[in-house]
GROMACS .gro file of N, CA and C in nm:
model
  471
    1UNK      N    1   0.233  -1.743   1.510
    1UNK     CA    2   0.277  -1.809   1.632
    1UNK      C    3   0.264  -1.959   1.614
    2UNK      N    4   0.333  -2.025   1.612
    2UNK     CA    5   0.363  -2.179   1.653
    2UNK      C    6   0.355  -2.247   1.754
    3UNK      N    7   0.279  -2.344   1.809
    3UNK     CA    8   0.307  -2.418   1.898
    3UNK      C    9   0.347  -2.555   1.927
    4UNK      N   10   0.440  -2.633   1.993
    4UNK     CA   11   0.464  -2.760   1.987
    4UNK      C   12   0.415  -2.839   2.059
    5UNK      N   13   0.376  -2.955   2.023
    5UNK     CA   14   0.298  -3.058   2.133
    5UNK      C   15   0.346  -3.096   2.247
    6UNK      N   16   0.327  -3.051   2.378
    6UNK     CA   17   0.413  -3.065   2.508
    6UNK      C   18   0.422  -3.227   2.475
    7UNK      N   19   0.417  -3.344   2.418
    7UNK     CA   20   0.481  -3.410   2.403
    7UNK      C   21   0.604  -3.445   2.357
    8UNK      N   22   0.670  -3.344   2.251
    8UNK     CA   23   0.777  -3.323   2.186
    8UNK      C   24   0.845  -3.219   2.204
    9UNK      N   25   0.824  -3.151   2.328
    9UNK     CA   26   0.938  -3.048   2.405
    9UNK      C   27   1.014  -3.096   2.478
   10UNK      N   28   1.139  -3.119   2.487
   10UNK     CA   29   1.245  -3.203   2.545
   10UNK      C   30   1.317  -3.103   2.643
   11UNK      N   31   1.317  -3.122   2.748
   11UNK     CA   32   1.390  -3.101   2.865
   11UNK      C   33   1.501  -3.096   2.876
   12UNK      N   34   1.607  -2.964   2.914
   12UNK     CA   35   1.752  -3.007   2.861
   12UNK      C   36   1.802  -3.103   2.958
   13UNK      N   37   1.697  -3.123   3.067
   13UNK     CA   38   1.761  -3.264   3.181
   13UNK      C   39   1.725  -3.386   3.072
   14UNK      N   40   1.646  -3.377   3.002
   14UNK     CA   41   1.549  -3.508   2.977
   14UNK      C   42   1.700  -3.577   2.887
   15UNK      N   43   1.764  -3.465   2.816
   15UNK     CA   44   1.850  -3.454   2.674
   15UNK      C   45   1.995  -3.479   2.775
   16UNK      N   46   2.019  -3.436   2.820
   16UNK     CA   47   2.136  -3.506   2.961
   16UNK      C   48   2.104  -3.605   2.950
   17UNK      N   49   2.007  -3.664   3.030
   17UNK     CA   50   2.009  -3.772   3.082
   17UNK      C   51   2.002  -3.876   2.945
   18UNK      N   52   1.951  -3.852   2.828
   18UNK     CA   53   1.925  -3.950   2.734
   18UNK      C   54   2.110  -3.941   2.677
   19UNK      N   55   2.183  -3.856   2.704
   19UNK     CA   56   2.343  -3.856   2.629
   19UNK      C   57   2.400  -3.951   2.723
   20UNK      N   58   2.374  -3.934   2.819
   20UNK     CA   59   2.440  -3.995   2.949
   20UNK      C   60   2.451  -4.137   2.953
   21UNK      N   61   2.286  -4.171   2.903
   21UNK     CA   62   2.297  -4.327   2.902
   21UNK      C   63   2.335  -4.342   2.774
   22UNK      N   64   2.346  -4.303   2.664
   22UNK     CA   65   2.446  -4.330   2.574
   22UNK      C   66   2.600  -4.358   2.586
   23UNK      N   67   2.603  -4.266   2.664
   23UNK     CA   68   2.766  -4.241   2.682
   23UNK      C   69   2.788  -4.371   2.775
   24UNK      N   70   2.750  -4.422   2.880
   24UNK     CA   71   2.684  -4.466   3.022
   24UNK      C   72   2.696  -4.638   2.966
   25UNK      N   73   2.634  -4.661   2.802
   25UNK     CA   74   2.617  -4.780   2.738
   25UNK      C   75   2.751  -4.803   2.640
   26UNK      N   76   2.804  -4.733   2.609
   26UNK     CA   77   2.946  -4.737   2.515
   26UNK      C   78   3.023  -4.760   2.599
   27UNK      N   79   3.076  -4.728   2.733
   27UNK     CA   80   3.150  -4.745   2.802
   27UNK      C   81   3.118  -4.891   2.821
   28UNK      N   82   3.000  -4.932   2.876
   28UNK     CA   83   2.958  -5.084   2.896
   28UNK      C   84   3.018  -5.139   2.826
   29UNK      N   85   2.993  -5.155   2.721
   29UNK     CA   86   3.012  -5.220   2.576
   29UNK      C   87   3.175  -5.258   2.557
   30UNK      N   88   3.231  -5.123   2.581
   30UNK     CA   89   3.378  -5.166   2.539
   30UNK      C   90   3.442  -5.236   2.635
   31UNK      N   91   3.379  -5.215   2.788
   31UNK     CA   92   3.411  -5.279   2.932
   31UNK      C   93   3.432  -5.461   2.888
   32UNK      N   94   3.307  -5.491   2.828
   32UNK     CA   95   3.248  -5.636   2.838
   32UNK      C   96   3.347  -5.679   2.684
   33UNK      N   97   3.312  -5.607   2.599
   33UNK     CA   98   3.418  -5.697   2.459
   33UNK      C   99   3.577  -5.634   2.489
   34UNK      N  100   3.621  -5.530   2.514
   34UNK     CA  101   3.757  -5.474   2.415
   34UNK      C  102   3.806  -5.495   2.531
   35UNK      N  103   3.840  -5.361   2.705
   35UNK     CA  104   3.914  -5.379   2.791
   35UNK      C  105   3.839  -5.321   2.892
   36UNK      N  106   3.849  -5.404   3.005
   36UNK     CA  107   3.945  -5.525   3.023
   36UNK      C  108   3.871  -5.683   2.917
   37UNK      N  109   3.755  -5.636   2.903
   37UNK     CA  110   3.704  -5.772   2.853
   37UNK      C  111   3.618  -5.907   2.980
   38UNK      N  112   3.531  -5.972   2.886
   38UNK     CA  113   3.467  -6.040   3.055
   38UNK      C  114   3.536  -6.129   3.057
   39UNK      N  115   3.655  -6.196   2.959
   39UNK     CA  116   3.782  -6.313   3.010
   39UNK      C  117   3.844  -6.255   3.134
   40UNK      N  118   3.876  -6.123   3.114
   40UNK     CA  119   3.932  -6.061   3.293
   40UNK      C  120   3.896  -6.066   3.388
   41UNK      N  121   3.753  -6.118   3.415
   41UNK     CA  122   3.694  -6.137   3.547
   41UNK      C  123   3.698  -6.272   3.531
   42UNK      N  124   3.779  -6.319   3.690
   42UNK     CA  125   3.793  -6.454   3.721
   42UNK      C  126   3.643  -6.518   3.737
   43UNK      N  127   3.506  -6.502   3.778
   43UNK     CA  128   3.430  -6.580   3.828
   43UNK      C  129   3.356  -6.603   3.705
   44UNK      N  130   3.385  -6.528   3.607
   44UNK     CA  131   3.269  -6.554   3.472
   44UNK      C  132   3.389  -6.680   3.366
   45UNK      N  133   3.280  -6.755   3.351
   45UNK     CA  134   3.345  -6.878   3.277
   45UNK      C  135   3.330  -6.880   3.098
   46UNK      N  136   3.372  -6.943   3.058
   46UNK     CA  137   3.382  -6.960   2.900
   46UNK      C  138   3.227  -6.985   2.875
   47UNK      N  139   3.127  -7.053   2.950
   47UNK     CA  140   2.991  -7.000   2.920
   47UNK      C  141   2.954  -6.896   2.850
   48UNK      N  142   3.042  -6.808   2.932
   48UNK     CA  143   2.922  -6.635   2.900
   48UNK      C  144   2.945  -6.607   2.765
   49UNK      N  145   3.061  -6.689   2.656
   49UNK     CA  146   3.054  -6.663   2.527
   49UNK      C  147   2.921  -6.691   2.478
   50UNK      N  148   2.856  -6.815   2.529
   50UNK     CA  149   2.662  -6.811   2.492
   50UNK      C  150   2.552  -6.729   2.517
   51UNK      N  151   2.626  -6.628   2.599
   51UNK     CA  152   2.486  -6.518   2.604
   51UNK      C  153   2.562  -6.404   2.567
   52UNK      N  154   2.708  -6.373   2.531
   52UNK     CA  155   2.758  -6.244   2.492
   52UNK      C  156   2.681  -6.155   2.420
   53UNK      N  157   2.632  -6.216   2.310
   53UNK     CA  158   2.553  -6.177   2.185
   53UNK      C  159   2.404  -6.111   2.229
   54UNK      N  160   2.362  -6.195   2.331
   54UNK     CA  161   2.234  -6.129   2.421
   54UNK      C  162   2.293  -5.994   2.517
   55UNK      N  163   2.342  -6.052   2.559
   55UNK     CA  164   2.444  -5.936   2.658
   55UNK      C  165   2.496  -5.810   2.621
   56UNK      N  166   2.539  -5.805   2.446
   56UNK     CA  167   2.547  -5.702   2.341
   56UNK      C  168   2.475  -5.662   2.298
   57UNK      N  169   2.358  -5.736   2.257
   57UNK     CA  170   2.216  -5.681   2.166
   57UNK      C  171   2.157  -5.605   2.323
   58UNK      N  172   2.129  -5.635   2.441
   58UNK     CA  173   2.068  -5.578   2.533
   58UNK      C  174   2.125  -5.414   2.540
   59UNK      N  175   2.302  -5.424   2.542
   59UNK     CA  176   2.387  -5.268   2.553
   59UNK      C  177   2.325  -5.152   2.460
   60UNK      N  178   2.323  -5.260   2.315
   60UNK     CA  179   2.298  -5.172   2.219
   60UNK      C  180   2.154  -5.110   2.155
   61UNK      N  181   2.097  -5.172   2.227
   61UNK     CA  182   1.944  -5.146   2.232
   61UNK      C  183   1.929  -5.003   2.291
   62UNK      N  184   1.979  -5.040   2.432
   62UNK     CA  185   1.987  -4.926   2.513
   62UNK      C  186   2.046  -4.803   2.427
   63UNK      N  187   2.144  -4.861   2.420
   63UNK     CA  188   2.224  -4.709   2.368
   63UNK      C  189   2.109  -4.656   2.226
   64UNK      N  190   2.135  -4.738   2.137
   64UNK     CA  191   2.019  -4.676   1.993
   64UNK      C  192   1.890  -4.648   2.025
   65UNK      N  193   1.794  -4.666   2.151
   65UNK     CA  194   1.688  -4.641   2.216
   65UNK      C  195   1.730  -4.480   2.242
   66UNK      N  196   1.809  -4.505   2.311
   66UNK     CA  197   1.861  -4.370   2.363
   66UNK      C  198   1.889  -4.257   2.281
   67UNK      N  199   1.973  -4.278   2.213
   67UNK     CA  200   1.975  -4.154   2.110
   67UNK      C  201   1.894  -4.125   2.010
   68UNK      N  202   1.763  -4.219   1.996
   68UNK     CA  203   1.668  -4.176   1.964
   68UNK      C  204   1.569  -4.082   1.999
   69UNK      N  205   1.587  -4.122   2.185
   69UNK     CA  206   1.515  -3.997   2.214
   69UNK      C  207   1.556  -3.852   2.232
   70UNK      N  208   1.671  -3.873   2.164
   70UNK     CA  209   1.805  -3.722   2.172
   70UNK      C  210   1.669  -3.647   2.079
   71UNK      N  211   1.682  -3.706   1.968
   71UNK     CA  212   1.606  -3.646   1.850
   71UNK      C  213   1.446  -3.612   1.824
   72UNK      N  214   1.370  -3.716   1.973
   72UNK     CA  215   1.213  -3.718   1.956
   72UNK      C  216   1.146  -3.846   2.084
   73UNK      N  217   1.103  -3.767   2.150
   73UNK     CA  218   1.082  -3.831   2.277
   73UNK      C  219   0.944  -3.804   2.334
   74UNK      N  220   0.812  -3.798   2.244
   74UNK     CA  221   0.698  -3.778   2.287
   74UNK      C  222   0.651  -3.935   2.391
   75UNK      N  223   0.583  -3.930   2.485
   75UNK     CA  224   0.526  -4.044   2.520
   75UNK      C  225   0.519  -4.135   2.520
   76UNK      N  226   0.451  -4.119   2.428
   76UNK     CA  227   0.398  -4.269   2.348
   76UNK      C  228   0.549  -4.335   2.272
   77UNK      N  229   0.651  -4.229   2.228
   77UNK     CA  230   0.751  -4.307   2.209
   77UNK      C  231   0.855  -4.364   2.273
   78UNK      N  232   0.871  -4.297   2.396
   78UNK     CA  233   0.953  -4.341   2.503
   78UNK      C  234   0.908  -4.457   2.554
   79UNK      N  235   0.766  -4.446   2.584
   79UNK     CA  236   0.723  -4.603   2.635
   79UNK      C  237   0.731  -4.731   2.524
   80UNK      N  238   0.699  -4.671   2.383
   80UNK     CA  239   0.755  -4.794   2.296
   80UNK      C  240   0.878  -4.843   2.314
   81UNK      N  241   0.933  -4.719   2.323
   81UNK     CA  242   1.128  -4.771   2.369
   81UNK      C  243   1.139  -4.823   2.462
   82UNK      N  244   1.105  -4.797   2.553
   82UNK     CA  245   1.140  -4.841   2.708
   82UNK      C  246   1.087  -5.029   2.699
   83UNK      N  247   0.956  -5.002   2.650
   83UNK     CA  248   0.878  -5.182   2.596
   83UNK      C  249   1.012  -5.227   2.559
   84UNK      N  250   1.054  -5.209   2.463
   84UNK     CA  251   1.180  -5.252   2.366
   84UNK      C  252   1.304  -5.274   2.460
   85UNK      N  253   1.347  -5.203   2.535
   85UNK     CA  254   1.461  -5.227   2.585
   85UNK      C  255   1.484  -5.278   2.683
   86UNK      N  256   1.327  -5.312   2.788
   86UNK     CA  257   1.309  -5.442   2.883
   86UNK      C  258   1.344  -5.562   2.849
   87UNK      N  259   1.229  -5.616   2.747
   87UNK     CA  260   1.203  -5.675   2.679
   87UNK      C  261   1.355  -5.754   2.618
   88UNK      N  262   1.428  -5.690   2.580
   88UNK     CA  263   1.566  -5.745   2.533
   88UNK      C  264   1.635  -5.732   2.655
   89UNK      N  265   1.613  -5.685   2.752
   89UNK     CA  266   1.673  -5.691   2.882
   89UNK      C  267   1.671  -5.811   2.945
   90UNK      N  268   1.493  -5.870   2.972
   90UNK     CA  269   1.423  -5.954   3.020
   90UNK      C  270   1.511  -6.081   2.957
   91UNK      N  271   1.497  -6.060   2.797
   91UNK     CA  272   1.574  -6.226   2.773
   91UNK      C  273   1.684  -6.245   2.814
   92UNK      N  274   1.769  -6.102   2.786
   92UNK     CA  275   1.897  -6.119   2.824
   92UNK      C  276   1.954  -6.214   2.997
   93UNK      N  277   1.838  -6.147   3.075
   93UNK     CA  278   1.831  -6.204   3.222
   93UNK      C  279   1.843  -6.340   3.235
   94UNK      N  280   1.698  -6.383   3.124
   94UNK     CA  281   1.622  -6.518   3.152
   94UNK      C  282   1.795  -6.592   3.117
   95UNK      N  283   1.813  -6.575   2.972
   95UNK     CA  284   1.934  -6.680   2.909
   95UNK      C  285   2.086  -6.675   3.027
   96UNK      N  286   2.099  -6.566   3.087
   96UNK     CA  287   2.176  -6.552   3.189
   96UNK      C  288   2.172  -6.642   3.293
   97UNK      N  289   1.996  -6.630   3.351
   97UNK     CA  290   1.988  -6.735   3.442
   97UNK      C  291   1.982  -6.903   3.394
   98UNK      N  292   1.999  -6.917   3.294
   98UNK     CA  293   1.948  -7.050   3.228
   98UNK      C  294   2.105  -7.079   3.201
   99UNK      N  295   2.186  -7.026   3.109
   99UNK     CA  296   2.338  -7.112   3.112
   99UNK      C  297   2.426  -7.050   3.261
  100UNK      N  298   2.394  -6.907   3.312
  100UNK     CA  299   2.463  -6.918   3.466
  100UNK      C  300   2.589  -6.948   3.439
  101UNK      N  301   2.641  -6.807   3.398
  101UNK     CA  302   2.815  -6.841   3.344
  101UNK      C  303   2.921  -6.788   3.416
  102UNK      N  304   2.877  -6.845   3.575
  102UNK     CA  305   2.951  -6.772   3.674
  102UNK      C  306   3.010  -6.861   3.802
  103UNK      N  307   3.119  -6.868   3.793
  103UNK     CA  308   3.200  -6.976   3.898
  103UNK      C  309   3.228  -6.907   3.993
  104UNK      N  310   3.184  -6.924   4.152
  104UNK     CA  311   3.243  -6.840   4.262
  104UNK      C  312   3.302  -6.977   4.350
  105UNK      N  313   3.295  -7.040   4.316
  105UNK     CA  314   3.372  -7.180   4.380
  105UNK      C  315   3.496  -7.122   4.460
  106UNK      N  316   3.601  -7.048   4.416
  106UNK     CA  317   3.731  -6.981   4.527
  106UNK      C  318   3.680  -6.869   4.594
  107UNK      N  319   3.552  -6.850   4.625
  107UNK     CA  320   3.463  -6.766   4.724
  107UNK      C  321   3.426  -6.835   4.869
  108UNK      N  322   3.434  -6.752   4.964
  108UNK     CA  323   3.402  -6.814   5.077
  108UNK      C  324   3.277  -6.747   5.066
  109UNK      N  325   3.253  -6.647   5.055
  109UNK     CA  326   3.079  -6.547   5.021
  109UNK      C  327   3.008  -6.627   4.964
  110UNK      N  328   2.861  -6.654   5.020
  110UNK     CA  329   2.753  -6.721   4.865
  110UNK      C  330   2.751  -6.629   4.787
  111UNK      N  331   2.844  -6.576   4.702
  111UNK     CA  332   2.838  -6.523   4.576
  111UNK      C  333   2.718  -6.582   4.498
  112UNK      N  334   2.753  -6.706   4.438
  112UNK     CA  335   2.676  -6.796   4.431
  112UNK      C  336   2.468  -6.747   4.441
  113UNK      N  337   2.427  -6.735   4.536
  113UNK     CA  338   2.309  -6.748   4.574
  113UNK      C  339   2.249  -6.598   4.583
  114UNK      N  340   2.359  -6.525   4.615
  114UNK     CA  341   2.316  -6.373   4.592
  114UNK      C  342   2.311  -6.336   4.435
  115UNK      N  343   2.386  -6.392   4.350
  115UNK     CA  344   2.374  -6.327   4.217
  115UNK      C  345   2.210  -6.378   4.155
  116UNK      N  346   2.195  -6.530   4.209
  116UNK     CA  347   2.039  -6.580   4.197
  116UNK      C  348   1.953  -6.514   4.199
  117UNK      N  349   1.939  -6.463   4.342
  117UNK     CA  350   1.850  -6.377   4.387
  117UNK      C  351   1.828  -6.249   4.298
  118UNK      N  352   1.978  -6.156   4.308
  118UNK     CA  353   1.954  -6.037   4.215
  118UNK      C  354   1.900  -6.094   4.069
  119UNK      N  355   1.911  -6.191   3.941
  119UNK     CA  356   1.893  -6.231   3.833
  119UNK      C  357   1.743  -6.260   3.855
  120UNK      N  358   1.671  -6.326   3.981
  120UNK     CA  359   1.481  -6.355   3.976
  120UNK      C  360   1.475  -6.195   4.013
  121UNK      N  361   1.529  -6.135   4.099
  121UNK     CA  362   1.496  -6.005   4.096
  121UNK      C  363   1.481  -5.913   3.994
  122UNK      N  364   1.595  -5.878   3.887
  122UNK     CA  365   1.573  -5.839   3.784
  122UNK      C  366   1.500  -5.907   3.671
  123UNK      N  367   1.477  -6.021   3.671
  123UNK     CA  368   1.367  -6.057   3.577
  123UNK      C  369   1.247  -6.045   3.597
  124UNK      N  370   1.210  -6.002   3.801
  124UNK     CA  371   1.041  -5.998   3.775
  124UNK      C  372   1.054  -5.809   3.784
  125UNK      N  373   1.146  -5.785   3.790
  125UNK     CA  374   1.113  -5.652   3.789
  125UNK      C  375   1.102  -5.602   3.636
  126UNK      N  376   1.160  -5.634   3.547
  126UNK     CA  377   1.163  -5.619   3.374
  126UNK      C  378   1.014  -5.689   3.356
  127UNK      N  379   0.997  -5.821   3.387
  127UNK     CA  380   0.784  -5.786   3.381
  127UNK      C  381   0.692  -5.707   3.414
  128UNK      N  382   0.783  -5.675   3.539
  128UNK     CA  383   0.644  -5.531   3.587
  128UNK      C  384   0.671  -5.443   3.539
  129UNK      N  385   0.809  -5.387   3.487
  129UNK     CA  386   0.841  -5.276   3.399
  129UNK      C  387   0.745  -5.245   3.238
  130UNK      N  388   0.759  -5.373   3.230
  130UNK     CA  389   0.709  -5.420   3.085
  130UNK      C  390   0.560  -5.393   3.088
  131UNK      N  391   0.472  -5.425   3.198
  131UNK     CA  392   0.375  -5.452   3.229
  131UNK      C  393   0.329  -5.316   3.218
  132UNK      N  394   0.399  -5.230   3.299
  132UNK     CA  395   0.343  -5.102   3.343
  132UNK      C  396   0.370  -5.010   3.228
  133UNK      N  397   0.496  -5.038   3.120
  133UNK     CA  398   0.455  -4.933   3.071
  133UNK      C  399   0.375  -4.957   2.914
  134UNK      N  400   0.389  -5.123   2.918
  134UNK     CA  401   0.266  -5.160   2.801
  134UNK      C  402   0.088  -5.086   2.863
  135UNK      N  403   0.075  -5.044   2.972
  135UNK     CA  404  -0.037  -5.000   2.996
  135UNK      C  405  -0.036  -4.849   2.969
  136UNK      N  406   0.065  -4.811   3.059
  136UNK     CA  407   0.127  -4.657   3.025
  136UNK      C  408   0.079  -4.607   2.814
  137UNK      N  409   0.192  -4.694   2.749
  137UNK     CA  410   0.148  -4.692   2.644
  137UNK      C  411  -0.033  -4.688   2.600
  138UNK      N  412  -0.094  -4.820   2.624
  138UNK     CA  413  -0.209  -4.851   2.581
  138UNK      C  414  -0.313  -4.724   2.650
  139UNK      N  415  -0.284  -4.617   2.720
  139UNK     CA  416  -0.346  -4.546   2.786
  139UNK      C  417  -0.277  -4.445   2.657
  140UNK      N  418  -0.189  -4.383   2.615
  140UNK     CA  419  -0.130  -4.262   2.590
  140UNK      C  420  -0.231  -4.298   2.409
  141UNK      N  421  -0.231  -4.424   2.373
  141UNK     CA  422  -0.256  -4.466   2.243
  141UNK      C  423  -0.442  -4.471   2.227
  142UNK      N  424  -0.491  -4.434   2.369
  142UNK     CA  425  -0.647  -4.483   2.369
  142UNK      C  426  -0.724  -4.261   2.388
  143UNK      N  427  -0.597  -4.187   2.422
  143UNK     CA  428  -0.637  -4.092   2.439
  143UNK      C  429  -0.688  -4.018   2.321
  144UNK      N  430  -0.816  -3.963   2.333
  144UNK     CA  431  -0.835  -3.903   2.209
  144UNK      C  432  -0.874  -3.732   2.232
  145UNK      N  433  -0.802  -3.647   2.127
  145UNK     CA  434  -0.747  -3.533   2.100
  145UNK      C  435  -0.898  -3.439   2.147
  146UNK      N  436  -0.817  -3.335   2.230
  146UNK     CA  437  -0.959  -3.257   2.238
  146UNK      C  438  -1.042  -3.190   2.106
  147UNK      N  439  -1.210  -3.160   2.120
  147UNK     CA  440  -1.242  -3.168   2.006
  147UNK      C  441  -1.146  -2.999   1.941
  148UNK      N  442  -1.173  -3.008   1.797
  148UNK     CA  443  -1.089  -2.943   1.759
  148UNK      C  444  -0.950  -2.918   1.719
  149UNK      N  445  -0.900  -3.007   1.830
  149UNK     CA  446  -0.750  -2.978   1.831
  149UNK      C  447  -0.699  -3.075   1.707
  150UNK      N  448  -0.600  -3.040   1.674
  150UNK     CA  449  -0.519  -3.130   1.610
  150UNK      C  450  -0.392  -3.203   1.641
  151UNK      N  451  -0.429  -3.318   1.566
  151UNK     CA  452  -0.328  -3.434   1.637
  151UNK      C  453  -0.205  -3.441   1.645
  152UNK      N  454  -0.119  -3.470   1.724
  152UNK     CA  455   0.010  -3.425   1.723
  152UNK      C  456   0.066  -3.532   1.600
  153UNK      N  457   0.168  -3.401   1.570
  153UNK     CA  458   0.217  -3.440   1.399
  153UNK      C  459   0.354  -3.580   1.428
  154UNK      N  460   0.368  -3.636   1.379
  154UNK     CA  461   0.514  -3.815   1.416
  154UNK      C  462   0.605  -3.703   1.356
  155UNK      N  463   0.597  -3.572   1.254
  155UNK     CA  464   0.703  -3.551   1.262
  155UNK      C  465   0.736  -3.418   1.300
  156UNK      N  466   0.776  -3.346   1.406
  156UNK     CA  467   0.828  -3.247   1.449
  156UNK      C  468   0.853  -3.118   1.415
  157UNK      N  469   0.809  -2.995   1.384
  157UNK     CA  470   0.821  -2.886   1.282
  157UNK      C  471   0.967  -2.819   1.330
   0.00000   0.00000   0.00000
């Protein structure tokens, strides 16, 4: 009889949901470079060619995060991932809010002041994300194995 470390039993929701945001991030991806492309949206300016590259590395994080955990998704590795894909989230935000490559000037809406708000919003929320699951982690990494037992194996039988 065999048993697997309820850390590395994957949920066929868990395995949905990790295709999904794959699928979920490719669509992104081709949205923002191929079609329509972010030249098609009138309010984003020739700026956003300076954070594209952040804006891409953030998609693709996600997505290769993701289908990593198709294959192996114990704990401790999801929260490394998840660290990882804030984290490139977070800059992506910060450099967003710092060149601000967005003209609503033919808006009567504060477009303008609401996108502000959402951009400090999502950047303090990617710290507390970060925050919580660098602890999450540092808790899963401080646990030690009941006596006897043996330690769960990095690679999967």
């Amino acid at each position: 009889m065999t048993s697997q470390s309820p850390d590395i039993t994957q949920s066929p929701a868990r395995r949905v949901g990790y295709a999904v945001s794959v699928i979920v991030n490719v669509i992104m991806w081709v949205l923002v470079n191929d079609r329509p492309g972010w030249r098609d949206l009138p309010f984003l300016t020739e700026d956003f060619r300076d954070i594209l590259w952040i804006v891409n590395l953030s998609i693709i994080t996600g997505a290769v995060v993701n289908v990593a955990y198709l294959f192996y998704d114990p704990a401790w590795f999801t929260s490394l991932g998840q660290v990882g894909v804030l984290s490139v989230g977070l800059a992506a935000s910060i450099r967003m809010w710092r060149v601000f490559p967005f003209d609503f000037s033919t808006y009567t809406f504060p477009w303008e002041g609401i996108t502000r708000v959402l951009l400090v919003l999502g950047i303090f929320g990617s710290v507390v994300a970060i925050i919580v699951e660098s602890v999450k982690l540092a808790k899963l990494a401080s646990r030690q194995p009941p006596a006897g037992a043996r330690p769960p194996s990095l690679h999967p039988q």
